[in-house]
Structure formats: structure tokens, C-alpha cells
Short mmCIF file of C-alpha atoms in Angstrom, two decimals:
data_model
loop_
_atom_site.label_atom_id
_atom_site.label_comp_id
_atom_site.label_asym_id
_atom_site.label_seq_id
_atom_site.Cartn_x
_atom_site.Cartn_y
_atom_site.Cartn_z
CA UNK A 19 -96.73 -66.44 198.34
CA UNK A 20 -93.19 -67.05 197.44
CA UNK A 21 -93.87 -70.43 199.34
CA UNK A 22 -96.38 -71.47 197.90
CA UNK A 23 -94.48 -70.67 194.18
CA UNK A 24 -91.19 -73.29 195.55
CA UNK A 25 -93.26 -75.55 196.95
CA UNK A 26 -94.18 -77.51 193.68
CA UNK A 27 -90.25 -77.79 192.75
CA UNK A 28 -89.36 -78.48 196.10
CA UNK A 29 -92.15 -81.50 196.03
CA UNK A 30 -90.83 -82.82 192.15
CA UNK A 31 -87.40 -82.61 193.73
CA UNK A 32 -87.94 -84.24 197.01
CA UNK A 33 -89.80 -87.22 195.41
CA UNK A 34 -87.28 -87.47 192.25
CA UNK A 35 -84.58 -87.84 195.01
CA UNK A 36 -86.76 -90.67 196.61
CA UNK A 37 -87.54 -92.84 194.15
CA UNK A 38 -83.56 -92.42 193.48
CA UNK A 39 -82.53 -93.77 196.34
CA UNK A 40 -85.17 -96.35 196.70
CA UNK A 41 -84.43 -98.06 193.47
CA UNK A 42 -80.20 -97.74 194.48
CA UNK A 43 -81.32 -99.25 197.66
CA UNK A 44 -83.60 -101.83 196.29
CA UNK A 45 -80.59 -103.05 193.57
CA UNK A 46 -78.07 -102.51 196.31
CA UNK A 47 -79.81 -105.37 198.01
CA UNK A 48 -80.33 -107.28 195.38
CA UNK A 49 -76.88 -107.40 194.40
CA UNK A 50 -75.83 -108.77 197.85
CA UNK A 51 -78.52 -111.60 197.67
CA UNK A 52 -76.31 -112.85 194.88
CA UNK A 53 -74.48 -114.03 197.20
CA UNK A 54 -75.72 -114.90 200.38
CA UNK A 55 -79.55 -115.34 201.58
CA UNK A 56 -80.59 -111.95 201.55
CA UNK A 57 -84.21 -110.54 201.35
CA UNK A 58 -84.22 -111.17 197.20
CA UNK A 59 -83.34 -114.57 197.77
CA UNK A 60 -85.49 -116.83 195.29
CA UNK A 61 -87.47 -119.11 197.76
CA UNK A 62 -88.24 -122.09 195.36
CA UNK A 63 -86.63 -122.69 192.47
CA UNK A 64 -88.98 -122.34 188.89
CA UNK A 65 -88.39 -124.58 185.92
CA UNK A 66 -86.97 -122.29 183.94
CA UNK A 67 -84.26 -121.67 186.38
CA UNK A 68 -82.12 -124.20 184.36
CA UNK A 69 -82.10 -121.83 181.63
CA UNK A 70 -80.47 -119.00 183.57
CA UNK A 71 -82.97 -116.97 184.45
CA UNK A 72 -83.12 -116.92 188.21
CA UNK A 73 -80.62 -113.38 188.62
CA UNK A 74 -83.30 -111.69 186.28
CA UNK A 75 -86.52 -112.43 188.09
CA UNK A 76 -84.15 -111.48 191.31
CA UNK A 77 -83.61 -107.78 189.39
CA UNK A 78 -87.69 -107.86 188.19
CA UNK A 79 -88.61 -107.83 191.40
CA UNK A 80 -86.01 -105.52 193.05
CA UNK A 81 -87.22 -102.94 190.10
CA UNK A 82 -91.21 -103.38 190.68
CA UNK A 83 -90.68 -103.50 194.44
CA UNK A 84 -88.75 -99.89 194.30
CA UNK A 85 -91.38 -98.58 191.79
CA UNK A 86 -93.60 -99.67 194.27
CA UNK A 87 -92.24 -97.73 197.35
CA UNK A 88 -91.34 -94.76 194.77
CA UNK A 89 -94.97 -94.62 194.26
CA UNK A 90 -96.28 -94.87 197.77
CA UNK A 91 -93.84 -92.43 198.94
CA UNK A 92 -94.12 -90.10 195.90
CA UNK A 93 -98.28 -89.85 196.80
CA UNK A 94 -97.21 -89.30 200.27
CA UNK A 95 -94.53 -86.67 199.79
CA UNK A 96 -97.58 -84.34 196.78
CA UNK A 97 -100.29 -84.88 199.47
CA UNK A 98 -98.11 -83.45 202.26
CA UNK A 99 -97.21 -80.52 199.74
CA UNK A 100 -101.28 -80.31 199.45
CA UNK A 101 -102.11 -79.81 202.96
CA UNK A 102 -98.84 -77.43 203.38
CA UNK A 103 -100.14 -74.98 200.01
CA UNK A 104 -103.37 -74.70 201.91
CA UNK A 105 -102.05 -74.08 204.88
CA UNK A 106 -100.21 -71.32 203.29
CA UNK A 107 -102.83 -69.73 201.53
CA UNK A 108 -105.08 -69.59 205.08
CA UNK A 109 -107.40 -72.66 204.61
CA UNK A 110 -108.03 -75.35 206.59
CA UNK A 111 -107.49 -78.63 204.73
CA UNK A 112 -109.23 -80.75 207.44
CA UNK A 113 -112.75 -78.29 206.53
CA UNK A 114 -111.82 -78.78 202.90
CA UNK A 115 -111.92 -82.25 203.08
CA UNK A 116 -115.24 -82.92 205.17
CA UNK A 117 -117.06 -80.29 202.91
CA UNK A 118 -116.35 -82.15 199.89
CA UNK A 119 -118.83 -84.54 201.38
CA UNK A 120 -119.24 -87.43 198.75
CA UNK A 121 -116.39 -86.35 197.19
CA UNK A 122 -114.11 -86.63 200.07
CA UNK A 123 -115.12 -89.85 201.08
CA UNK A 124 -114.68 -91.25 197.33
CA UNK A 125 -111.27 -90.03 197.45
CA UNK A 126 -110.32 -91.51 200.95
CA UNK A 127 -111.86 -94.74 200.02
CA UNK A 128 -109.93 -95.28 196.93
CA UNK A 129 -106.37 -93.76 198.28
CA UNK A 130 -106.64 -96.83 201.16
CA UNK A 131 -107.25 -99.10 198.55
CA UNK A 132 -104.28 -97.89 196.05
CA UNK A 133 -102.31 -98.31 199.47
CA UNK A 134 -103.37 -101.73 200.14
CA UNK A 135 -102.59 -103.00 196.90
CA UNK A 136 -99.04 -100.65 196.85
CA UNK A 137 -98.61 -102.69 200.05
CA UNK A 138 -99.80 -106.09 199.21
CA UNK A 139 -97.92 -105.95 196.01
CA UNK A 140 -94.99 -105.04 197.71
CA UNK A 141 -95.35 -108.23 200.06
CA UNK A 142 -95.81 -110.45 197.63
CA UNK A 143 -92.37 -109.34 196.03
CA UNK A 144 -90.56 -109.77 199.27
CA UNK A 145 -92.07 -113.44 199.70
CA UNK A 146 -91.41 -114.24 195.69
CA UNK A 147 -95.22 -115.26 195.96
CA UNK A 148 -95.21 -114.52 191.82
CA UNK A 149 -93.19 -113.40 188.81
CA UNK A 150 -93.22 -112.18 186.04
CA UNK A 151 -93.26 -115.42 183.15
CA UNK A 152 -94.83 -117.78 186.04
CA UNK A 153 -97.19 -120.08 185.42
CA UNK A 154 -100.10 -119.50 188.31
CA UNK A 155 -103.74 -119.64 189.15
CA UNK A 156 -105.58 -116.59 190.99
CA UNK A 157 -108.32 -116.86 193.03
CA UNK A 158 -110.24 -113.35 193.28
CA UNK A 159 -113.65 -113.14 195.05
CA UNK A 160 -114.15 -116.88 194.36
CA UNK A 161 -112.86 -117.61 190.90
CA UNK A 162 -109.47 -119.44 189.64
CA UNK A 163 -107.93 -117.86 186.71
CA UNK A 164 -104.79 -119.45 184.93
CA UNK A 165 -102.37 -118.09 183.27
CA UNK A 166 -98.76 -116.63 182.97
CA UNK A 167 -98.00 -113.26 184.47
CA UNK A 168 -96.44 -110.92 182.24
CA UNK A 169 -96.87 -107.66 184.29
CA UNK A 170 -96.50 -106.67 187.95
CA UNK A 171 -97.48 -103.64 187.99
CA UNK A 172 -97.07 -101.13 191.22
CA UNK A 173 -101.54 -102.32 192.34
CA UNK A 174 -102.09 -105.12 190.20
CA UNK A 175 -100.76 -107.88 188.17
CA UNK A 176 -101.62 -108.74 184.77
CA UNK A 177 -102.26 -111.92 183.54
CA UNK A 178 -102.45 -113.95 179.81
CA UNK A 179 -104.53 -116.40 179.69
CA UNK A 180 -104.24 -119.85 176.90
CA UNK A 181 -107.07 -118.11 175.52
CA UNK A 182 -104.97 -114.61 174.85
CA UNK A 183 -106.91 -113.02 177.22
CA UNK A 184 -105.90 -110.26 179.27
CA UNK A 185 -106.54 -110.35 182.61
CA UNK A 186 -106.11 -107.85 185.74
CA UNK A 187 -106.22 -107.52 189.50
CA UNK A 188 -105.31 -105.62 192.26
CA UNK A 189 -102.66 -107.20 194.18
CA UNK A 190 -105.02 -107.27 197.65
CA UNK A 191 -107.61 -108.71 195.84
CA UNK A 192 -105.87 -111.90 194.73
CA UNK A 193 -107.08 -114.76 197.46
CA UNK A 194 -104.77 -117.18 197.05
CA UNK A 195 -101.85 -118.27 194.64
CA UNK A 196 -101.13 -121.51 193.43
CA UNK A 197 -97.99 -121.30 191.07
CA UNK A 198 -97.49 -124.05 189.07
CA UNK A 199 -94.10 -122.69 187.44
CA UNK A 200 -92.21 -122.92 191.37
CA UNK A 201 -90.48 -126.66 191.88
CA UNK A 202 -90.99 -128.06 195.97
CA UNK A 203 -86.99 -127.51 197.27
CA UNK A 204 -85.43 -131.01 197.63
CA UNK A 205 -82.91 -131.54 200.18
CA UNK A 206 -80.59 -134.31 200.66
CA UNK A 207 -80.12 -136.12 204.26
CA UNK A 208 -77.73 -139.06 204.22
CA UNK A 209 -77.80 -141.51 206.51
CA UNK A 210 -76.85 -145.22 207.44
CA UNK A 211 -77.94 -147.71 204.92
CA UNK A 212 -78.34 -150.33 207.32
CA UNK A 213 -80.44 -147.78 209.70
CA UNK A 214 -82.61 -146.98 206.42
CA UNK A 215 -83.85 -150.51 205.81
CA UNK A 216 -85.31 -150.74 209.10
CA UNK A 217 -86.66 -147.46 209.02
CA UNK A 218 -87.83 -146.85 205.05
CA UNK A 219 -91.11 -149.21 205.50
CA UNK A 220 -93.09 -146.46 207.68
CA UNK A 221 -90.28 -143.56 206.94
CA UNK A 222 -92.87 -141.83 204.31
CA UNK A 223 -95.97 -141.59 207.13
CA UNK A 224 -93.74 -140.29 210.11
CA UNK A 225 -92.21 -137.23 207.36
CA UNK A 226 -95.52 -136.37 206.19
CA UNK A 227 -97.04 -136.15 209.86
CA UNK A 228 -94.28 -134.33 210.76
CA UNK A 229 -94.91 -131.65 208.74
CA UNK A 230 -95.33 -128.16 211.02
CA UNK A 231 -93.77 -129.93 214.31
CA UNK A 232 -91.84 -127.83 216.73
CA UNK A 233 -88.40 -127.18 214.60
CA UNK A 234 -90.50 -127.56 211.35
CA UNK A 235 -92.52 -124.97 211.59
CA UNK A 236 -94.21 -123.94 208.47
CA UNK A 237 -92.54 -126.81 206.48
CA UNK A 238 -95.21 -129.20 204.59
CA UNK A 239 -93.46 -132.00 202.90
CA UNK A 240 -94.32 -133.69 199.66
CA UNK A 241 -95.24 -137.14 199.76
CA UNK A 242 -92.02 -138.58 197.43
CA UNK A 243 -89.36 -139.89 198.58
CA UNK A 244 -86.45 -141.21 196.36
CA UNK A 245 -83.51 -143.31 197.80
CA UNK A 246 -80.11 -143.85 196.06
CA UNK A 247 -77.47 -146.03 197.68
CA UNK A 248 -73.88 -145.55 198.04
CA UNK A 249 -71.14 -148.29 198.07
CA UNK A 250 -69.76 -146.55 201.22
CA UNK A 251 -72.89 -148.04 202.94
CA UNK A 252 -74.91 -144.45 203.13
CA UNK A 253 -77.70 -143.90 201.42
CA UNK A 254 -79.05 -140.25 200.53
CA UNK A 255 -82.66 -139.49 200.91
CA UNK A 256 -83.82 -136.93 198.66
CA UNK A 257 -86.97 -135.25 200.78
CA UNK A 258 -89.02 -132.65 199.21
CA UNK A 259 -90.96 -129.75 200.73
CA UNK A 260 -92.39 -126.58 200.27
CA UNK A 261 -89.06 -124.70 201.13
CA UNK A 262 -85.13 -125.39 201.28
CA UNK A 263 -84.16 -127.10 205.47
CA UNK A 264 -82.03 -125.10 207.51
CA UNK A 265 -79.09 -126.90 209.57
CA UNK A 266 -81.58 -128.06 212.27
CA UNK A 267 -84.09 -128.96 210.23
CA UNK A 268 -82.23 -131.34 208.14
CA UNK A 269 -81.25 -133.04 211.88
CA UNK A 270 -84.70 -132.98 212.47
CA UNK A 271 -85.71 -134.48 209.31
CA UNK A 272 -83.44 -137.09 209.67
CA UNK A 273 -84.34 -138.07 213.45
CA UNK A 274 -87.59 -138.38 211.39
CA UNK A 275 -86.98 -140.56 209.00
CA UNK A 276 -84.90 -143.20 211.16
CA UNK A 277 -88.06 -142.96 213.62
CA UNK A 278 -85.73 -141.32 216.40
CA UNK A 279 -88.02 -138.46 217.37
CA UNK A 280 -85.85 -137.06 220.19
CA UNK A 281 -85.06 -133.72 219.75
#
């Protein structure tokens, strides 16, 4: 029985020392994506970005993403402990658990659906889907809500409403986001000025049906365009989109725009 007395401890200790390291490993990362594109990297910019606040959303996420996997791994580390105390004292846990009938099955149930939105939450983190102080609509089973989110919590998100509302849902739940606070990422491709007045006339239809072509995939581009000339005889095209160009992509944009669609 001397086991069974340690293993409590042993589980309080085991899980303290994960949700440690998560959260050193979480800011670890975050730290780095200061600097270069790492996974924290803030995929559109927001309009209050001007006021300094991108490195602090970076950090809110880092934080709810390692309480998060603190969480999921916690629940994973006390079950374990579970199944090993019965073990110990000489009962089966697999019989435990079917003889609980209703019971057992209430309990599965909601444990997958605490993972899914531990999971999904965790996602949407990753992908900078939502913040917290964004402007968004959520779509759950069928019906937009708007509001800001001022809580992203480790299975659902909270949000205020104009009203003063509070409003919550699980984070696998939520159908679709549309967040008004994220600005499209506008990219500048400079080219000839002579080339672009032969091109701009049909330049805006060949971008937007360009959108998702091989080298562009998963790019949709915004319909507004805005020129500005240069004395050197370039002119720079500022093309939005739903996401910043890579190398290629601006080469492909601009092959695009001039009506050259070799590769």
C-alpha cells in the first residue's frame, strides 16, 4: 500500500513539473518569434498593432496555449495515476468502467469533448485565428455573434457583446471566424512604369483570378489595388491579400500583374 500512499505526490509532482516546462517551452518560442518567423508569428497584422501591442498578444497566446497543453497533459498524467491506484489495490479499471454503465459513458463522452476543445483551442492559437481584444463574429450551430474577445480560456472563449453581454463557447464548437479587428497583409511589387500602363487596364481581373493558382496556393487577394509612381520610372503596386507573399510569390504576383503568366 505504500504505492498507492506516493502515488498522489508523485502525480502533483509529475504534472507541476509539466506544466513547468510547457509554459518555459511555450515562452522560449515565443521569444525567438521576435525575431524571425517562428510558430508565434502574428499572421495579419490588427489595427491596434500601431499602438504597440503586437509582442503582447504574441505572449497571450504563448501563455493560453501552454495552459492549454498543461491542462491536457495534467488530465492525462491523474487519469494514468487512476488506472495505476486500481491496479494496485487488485481491481480491474477496464470492469470498473463498463459497470458504471450510464455513468461511464457520461464521463467518456464529455472527457472527448474537453479534449476536442483543449485541442481546437490550441489550433486556433497556433494559426492566430483570434485574440484576446479582437473584434470578431462567431458562428456556432448556425448563429453569428459579435463581439470582442476578452477571454481564451483553455475550452472556450468568452465573448462581450455591444450589448454587455457575456457570451461563451467551446472552442470546437465555433463554425467559422470572421475577425474584423485583423488588416489583409499588403505587399509591395515594383515594377516598370512603362510595363504598368499597358498592363494596369485588366491587371485587377488577372490578380483576383489568380487567387489559389499553383505557387499561390491558399492566397485570396483583395480586390484594391493602389499605384504610386516613382520619378525613377518604377512604379510600386501595393497588392493586398489574406496573408504576407513569400519570395516566389511576389515573382508570381508580379508575372501576374504585367499579364506574363509563365512560371
Amino acid at each position: 500500500m505504500a504505492e498507492l500512499v506516493l502515488l498522489l505526490p508523485a502525480a502533483m509532482a509529475l504534472s507541476w513539473i509539466a506544466r513547468r516546462s510547457i509554459r518555459t517551452l511555450t515562452r522560449r518560442s515565443m521569444r525567438r518569434a521576435q525575431s524571425d518567423a517562428g510558430i508565434w508569428r502574428v499572421r495579419l497584422p490588427r489595427n491596434v498593432d500601431a499602438d504597440g501591442q503586437e509582442q503582447t498578444r504574441r505572449r497571450t497566446r504563448s501563455d493560453a496555449a501552454a495552459r492549454k497543453l498543461g491542462h491536457l497533459v495534467t488530465g492525462c498524467i491523474f487519469l494514468g495515476a487512476m488506472l495505476i491506484g486500481l491496479n494496485i489495490v487488485g481491481v480491474d479499471a477496464v470492469l470498473v468502467i463498463s459497470s458504471a454503465g450510464f455513468l461511464g459513458l457520461a464521463l467518456a463522452l464529455s472527457g472527448q469533448e474537453v479534449i476536442r476543445n483543449l485541442i481546437t483551442g490550441t489550433v486556433a492559437l497556433f494559426e492566430d485565428r483570434y485574440a484576446v481584444g479582437d473584434e470578431v463574429i462567431l458562428r456556432v450551430s448556425g448563429q453569428d455573434v459579435e463581439g470582442t474577445i476578452d477571454l481564451v480560456g483553455a475550452a472556450a472563449v468568452r465573448l462581450r457583446t455591444a450589448e454587455g453581454a457575456t457570451w461563451h463557447a467551446g472552442h470546437s464548437s465555433i463554425e467559422c471566424v470572421t475577425n474584423l479587428s485583423q488588416l489583409p497583409a499588403t505587399n509591395d511589387i515594383i515594377v516598370s512604369t512603362t510595363d504598368w500602363a499597358n498592363a494596369e487596364v485588366d491587371a485587377l481581373d488577372r490578380l483576383a483570378a489568380a487567387s489559389n493558382d499553383a505557387g499561390l496556393t491558399g492566397v485570396i487577394f483583395l480586390r484594391d489595388l493602389d499605384a504610386h509612381e516613382h520619378p525613377s520610372g518604377t512604379t510600386t503596386v501595393k497588392v493586398k491579400s489574406n496573408r504576407s507573399l513569400s519570395e516566389p510569390q511576389i515573382d508570381r504576383v508580379k508575372a501576374t500583374l504585367l499579364g506574363d503568366m509563365r512560371p
